[in-house]
PDB file of C-alpha atoms in Angstrom:
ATOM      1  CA  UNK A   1     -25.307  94.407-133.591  1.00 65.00           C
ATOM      2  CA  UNK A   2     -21.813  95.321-132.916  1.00 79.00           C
ATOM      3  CA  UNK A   3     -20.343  95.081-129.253  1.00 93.00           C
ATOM      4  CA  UNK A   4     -18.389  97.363-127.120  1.00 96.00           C
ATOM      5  CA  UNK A   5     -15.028  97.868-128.740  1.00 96.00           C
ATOM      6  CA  UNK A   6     -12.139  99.412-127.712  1.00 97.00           C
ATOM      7  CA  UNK A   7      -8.972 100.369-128.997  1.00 97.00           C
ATOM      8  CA  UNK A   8      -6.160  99.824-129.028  1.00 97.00           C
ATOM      9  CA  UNK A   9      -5.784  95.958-127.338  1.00 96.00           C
ATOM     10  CA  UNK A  10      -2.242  96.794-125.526  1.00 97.00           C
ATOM     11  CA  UNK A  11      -0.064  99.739-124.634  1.00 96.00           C
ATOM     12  CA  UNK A  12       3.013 100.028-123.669  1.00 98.00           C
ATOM     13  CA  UNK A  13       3.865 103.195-121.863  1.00 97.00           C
ATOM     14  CA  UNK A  14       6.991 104.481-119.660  1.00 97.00           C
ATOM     15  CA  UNK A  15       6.619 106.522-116.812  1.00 97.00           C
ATOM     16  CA  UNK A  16       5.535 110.161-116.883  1.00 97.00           C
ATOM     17  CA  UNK A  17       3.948 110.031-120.151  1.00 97.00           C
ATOM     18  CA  UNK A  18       0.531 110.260-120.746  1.00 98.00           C
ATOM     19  CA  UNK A  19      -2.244 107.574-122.468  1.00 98.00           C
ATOM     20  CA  UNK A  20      -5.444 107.839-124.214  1.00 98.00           C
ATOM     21  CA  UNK A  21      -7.718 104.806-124.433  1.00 98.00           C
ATOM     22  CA  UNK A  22     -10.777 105.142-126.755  1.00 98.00           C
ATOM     23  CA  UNK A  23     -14.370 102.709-126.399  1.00 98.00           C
ATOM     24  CA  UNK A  24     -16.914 102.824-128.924  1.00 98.00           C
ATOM     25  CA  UNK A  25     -20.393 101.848-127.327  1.00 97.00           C
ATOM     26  CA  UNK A  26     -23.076  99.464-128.939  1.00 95.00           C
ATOM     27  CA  UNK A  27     -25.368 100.900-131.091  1.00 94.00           C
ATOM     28  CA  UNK A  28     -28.287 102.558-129.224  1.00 92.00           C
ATOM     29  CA  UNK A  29     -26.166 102.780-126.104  1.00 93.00           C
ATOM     30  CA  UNK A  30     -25.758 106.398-123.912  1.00 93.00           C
ATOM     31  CA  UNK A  31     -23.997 105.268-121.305  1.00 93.00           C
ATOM     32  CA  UNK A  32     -20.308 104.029-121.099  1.00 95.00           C
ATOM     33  CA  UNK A  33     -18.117 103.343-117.553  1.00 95.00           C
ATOM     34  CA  UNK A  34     -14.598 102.579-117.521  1.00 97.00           C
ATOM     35  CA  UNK A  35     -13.300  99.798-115.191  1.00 96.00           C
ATOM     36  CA  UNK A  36      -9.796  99.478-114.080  1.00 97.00           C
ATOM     37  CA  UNK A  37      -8.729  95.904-113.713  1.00 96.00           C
ATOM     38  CA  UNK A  38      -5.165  94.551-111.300  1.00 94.00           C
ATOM     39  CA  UNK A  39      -4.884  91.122-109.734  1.00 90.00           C
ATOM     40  CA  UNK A  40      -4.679  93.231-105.811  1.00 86.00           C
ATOM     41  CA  UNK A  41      -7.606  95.590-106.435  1.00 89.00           C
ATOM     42  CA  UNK A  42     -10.008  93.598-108.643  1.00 91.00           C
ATOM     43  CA  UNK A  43     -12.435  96.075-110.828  1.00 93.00           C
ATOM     44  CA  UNK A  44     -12.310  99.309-109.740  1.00 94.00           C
ATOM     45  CA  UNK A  45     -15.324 101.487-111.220  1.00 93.00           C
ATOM     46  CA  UNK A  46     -13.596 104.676-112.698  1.00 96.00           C
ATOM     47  CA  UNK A  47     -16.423 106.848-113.783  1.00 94.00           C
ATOM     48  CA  UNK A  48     -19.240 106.901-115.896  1.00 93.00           C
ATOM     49  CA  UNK A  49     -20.726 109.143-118.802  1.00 94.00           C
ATOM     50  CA  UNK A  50     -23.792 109.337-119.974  1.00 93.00           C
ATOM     51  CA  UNK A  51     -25.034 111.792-122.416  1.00 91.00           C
ATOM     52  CA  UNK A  52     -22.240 113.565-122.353  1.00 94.00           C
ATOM     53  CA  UNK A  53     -21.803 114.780-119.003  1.00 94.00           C
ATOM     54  CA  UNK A  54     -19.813 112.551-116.153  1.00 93.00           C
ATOM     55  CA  UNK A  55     -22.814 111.203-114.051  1.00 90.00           C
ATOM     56  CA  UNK A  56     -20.590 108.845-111.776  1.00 88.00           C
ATOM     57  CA  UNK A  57     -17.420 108.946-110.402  1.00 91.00           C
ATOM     58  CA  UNK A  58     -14.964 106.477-108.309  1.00 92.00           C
ATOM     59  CA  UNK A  59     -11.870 107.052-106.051  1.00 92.00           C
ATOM     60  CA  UNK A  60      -9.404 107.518-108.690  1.00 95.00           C
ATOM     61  CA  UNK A  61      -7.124 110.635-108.764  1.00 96.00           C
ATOM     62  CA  UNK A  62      -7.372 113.463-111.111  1.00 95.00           C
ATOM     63  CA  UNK A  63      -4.709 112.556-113.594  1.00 97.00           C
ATOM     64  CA  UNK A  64      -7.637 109.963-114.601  1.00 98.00           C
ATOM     65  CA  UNK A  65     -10.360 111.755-116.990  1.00 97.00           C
ATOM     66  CA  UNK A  66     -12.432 110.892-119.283  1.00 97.00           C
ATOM     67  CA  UNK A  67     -14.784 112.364-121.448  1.00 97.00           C
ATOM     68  CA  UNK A  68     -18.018 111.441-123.847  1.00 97.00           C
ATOM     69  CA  UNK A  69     -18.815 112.704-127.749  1.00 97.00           C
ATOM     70  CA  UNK A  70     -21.953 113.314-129.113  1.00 95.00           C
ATOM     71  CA  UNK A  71     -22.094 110.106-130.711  1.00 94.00           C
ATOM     72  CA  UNK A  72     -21.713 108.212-127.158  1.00 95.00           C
ATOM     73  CA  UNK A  73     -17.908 107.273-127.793  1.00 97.00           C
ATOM     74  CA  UNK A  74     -15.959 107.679-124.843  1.00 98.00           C
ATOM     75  CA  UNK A  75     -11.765 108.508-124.314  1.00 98.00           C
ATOM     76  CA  UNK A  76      -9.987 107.955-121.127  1.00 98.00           C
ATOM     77  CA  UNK A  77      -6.882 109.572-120.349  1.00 98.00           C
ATOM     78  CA  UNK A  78      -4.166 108.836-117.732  1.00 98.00           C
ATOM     79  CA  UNK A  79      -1.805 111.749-117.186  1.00 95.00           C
ATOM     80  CA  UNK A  80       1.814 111.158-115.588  1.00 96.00           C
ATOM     81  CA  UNK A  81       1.830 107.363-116.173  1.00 98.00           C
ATOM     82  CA  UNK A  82       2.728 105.186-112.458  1.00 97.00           C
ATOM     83  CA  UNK A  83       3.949 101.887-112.712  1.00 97.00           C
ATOM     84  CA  UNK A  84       0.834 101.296-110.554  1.00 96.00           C
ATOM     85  CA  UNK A  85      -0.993 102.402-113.839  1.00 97.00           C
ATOM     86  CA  UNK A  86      -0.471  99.237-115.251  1.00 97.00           C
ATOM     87  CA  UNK A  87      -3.839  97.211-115.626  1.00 97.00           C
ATOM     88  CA  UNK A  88      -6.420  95.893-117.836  1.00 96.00           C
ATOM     89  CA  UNK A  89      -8.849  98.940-118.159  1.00 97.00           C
ATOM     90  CA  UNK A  90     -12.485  97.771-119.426  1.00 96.00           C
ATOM     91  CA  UNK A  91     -15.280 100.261-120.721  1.00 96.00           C
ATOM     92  CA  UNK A  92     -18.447  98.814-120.152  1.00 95.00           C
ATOM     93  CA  UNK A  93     -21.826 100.178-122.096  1.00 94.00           C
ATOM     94  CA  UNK A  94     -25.188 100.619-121.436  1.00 91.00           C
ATOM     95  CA  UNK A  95     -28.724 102.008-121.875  1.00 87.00           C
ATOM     96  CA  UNK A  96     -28.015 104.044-119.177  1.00 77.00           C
ATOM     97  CA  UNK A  97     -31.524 103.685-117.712  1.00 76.00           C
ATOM     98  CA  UNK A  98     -32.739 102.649-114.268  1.00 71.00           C
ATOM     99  CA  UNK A  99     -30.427  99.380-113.563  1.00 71.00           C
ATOM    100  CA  UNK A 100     -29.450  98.312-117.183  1.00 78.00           C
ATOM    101  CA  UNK A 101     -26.614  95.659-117.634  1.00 84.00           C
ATOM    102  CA  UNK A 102     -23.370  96.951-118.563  1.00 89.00           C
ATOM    103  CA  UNK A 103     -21.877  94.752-121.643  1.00 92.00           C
ATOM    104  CA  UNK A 104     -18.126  95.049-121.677  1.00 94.00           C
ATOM    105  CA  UNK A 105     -15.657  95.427-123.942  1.00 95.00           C
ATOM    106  CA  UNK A 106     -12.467  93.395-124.855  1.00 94.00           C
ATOM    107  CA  UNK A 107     -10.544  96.036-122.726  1.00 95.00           C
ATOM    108  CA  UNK A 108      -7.297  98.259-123.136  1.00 97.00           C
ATOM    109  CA  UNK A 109      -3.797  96.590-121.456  1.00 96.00           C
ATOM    110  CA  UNK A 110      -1.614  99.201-120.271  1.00 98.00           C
ATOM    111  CA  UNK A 111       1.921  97.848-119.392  1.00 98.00           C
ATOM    112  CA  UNK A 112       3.753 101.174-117.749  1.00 98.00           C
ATOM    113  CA  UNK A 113       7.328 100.492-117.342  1.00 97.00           C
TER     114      UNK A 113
ATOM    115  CA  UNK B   1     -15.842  98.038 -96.437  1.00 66.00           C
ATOM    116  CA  UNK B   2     -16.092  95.847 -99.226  1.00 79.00           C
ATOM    117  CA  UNK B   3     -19.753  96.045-100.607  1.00 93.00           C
ATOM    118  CA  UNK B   4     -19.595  92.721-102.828  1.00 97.00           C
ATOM    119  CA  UNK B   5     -17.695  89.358-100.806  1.00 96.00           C
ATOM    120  CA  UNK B   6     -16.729  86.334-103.592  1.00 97.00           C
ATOM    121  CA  UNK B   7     -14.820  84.751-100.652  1.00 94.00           C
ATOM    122  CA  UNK B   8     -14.402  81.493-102.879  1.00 97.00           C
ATOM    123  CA  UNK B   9     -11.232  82.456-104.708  1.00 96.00           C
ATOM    124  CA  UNK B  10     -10.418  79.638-106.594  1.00 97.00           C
ATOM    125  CA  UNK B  11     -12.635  76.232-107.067  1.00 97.00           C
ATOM    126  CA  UNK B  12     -11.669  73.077-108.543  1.00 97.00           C
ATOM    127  CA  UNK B  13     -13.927  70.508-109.930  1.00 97.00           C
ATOM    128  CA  UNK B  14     -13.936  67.708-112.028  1.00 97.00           C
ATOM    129  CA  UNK B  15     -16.347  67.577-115.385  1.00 97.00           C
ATOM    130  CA  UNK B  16     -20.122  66.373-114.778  1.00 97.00           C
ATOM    131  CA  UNK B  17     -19.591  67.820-110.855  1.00 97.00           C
ATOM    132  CA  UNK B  18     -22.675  70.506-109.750  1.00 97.00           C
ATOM    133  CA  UNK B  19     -20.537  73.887-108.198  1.00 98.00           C
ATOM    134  CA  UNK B  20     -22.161  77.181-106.221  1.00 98.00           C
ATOM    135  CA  UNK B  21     -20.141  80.224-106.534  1.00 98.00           C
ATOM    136  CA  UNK B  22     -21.038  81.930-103.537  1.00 98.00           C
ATOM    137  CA  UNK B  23     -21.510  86.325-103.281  1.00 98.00           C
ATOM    138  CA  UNK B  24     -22.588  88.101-100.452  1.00 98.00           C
ATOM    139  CA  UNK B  25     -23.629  91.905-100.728  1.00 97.00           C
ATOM    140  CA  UNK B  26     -24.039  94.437 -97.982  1.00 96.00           C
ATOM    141  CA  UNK B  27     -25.944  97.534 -99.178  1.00 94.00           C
ATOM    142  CA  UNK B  28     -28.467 100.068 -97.008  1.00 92.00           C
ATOM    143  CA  UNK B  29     -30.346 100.839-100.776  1.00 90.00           C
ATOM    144  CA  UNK B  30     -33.799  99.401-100.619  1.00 90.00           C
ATOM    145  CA  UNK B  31     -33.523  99.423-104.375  1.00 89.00           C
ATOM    146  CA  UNK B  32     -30.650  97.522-105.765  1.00 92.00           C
ATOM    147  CA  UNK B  33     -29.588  95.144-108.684  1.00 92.00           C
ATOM    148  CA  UNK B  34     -27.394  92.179-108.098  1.00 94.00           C
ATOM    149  CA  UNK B  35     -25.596  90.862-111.318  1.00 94.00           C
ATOM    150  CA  UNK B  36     -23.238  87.792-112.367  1.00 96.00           C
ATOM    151  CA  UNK B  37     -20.492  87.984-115.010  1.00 96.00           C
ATOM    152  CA  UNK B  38     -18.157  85.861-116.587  1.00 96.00           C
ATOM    153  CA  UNK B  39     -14.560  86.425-117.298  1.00 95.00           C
ATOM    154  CA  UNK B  40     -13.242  83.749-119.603  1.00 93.00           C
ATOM    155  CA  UNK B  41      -9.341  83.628-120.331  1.00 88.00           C
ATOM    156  CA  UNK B  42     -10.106  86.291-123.070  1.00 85.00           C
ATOM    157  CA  UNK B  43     -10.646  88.795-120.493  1.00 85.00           C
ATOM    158  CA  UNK B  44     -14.014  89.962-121.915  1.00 88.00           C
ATOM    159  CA  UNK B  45     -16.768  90.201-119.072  1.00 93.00           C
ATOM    160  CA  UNK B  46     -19.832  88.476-120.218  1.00 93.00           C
ATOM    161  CA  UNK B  47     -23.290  89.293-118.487  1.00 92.00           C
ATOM    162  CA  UNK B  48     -25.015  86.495-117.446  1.00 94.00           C
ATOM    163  CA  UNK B  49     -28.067  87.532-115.236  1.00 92.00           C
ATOM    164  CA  UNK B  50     -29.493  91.014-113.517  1.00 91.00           C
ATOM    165  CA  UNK B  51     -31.817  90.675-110.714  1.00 91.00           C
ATOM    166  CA  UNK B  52     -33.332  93.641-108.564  1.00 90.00           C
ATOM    167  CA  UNK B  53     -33.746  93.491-104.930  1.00 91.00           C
ATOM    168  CA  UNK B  54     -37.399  93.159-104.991  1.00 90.00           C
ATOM    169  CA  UNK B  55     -37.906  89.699-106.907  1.00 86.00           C
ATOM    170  CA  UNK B  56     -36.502  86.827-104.711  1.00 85.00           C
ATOM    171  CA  UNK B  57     -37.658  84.187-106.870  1.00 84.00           C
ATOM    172  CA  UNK B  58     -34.683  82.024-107.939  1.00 86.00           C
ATOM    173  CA  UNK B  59     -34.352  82.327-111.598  1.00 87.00           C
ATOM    174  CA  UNK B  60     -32.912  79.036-113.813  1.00 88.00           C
ATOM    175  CA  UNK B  61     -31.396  79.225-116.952  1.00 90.00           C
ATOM    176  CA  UNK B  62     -30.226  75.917-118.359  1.00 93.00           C
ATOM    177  CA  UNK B  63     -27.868  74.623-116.373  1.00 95.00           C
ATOM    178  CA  UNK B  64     -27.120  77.341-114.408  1.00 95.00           C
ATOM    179  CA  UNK B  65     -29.211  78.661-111.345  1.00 94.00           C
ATOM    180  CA  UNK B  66     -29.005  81.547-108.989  1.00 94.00           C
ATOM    181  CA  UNK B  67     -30.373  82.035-105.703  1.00 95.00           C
ATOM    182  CA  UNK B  68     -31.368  84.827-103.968  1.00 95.00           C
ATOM    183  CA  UNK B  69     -31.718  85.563-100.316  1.00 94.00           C
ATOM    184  CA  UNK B  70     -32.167  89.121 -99.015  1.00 93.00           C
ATOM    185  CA  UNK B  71     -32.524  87.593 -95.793  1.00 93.00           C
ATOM    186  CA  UNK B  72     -29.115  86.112 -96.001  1.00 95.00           C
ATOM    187  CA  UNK B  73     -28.016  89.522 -98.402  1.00 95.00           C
ATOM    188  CA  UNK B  74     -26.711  85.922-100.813  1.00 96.00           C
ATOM    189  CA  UNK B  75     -26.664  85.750-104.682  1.00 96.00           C
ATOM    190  CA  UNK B  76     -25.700  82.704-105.347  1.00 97.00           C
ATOM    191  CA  UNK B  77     -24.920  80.766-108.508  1.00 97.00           C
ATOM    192  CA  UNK B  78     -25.340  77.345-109.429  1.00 97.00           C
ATOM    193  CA  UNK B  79     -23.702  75.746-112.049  1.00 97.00           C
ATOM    194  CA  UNK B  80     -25.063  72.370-112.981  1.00 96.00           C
ATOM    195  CA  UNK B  81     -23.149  69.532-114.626  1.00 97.00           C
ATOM    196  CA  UNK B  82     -20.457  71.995-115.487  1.00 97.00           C
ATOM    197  CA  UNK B  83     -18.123  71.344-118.195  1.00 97.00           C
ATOM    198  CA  UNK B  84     -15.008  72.733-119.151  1.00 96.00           C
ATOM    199  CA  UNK B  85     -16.128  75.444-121.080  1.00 95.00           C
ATOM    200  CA  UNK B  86     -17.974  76.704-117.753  1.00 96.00           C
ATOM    201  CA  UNK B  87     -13.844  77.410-117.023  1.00 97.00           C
ATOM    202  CA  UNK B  88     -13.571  81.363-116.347  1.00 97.00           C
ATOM    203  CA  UNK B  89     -13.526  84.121-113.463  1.00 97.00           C
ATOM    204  CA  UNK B  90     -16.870  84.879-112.053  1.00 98.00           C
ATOM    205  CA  UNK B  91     -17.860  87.583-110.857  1.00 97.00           C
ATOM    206  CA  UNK B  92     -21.051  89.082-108.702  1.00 97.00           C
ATOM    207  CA  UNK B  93     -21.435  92.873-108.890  1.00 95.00           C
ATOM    208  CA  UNK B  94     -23.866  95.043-107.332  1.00 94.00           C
ATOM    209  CA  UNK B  95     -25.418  98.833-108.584  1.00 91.00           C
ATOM    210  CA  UNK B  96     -27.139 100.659-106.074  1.00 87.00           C
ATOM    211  CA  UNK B  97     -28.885 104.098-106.425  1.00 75.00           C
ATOM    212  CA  UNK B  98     -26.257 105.361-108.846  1.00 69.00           C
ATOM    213  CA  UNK B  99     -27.386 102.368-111.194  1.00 67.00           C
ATOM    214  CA  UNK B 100     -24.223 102.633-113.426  1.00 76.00           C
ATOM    215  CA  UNK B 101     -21.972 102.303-110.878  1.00 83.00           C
ATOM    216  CA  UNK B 102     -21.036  98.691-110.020  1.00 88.00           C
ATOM    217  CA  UNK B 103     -19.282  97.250-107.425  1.00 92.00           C
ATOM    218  CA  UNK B 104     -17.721  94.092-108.238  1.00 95.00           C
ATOM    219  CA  UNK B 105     -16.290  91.332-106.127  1.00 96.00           C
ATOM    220  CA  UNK B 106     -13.220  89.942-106.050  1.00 95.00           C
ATOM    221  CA  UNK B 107     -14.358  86.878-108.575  1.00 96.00           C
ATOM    222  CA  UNK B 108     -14.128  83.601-107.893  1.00 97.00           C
ATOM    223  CA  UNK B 109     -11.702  81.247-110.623  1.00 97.00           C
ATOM    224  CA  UNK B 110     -13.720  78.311-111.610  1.00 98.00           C
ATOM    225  CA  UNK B 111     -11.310  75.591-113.225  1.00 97.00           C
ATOM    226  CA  UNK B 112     -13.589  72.899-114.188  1.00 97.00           C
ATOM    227  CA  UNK B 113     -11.218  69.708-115.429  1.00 97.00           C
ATOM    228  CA  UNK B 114     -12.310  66.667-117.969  1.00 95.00           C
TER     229      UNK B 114
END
């Protein structure tokens, strides 16, 4: 079975622009979170979708959004790029039952100069 | 306040050498899920155990361990004889009543040398 992918590997954007990252869930899978990943804040959760519909949501401003197809895969989008912007961001799938485990993807890194 | 404490940040230890990554959780949840991940240089997170707050018994799988205490609110992990490959940032995460939402630690970078 195929894992969590995500494209593409690295992105380099300057700021004010705007970035979409794209994560294709495992087979079977109706939940996907993103993660946001910097050596000061650790992972951050971002928000999750599941079915469509955001179910979960972390302390991230609105220029981060995300949304979910019918067919599970997920886009995030960043809107008026910060240099702060610039992290490893991870989308993590699951089951989205009860307490599944999340599997992870390779993850997205977004250089914002 | 941070939910998930790795307060190991870095640990060095020579080949052969038995290690305990140390994660401490605070939660009010009754129901809860504790889980450990690895982050090798790669970057990709791999799960390596899940264990819900109502199942104590420590839980051994080859040569690593993990023990938990929910008097203690500890998840611990054990790494036995570790090698060089056991080289990576670990991480202990906890979901509580919104199950997909994790909070991670701050990992703990385990440099394991020949």
């Amino acid at each position: 079975k195929a894992g969590v992918t995500q494209t593409p590997r690295y992105l380099i954007k300057t700021r004010g622009q705007q970035v979409t990252l794209s994560c294709s869930p495992i087979s079977g899978h109706r939940s996907v979170s993103w993660y946001q990943q910097t050596p000061g804040q650790g992972l951050q959760f971002l928000f999750e979708y599941f079915s469509e519909t955001q179910r979960n949501k972390g302390n991230f401003p609105g220029r981060f959004s995300g949304r979910q197809f019918s067919n599970s895969r997920s886009e995030m989008n960043v809107s008026t790029l910060e240099l702060g912007d610039s992290a490893l961001y991870l989308c993590a799938s699951s089951l989205g039952q009860d307490w599944n485990e999340q599997y992870f993807g390779p993850g997205t890194r977004l250089t914002v100069t | 306040a941070q939910k998930v404490t790795q307060a190991q940040t870095e640990i060095s230890v020579v080949e052969k050498e038995d290690v305990t990554l140390d994660c401490v959780y605070e939660t009010r949840d009754t129901t809860y899920y504790l889980f450990w991940y690895k982050q090798p240089p790669s970057g990709e997170l791999v799960f390596l155990i899940r264990r819900n707050s109502f199942d104590e018994q420590n839980e051994i799988s080859g040569r690593y361990s993990w023990n938990f205490q929910k008097s203690t609110s500890s998840f611990n992990f054990t790494i036995t004889a570790s090698q060089v490959v056991d080289s990576a940032v670990y991480f202990c995460a906890l979901s509580e009543s919104n199950f997909n939402k994790f909070y991670f630690g701050s990992g703990t970078k385990l440099n394991v040398k020949p």
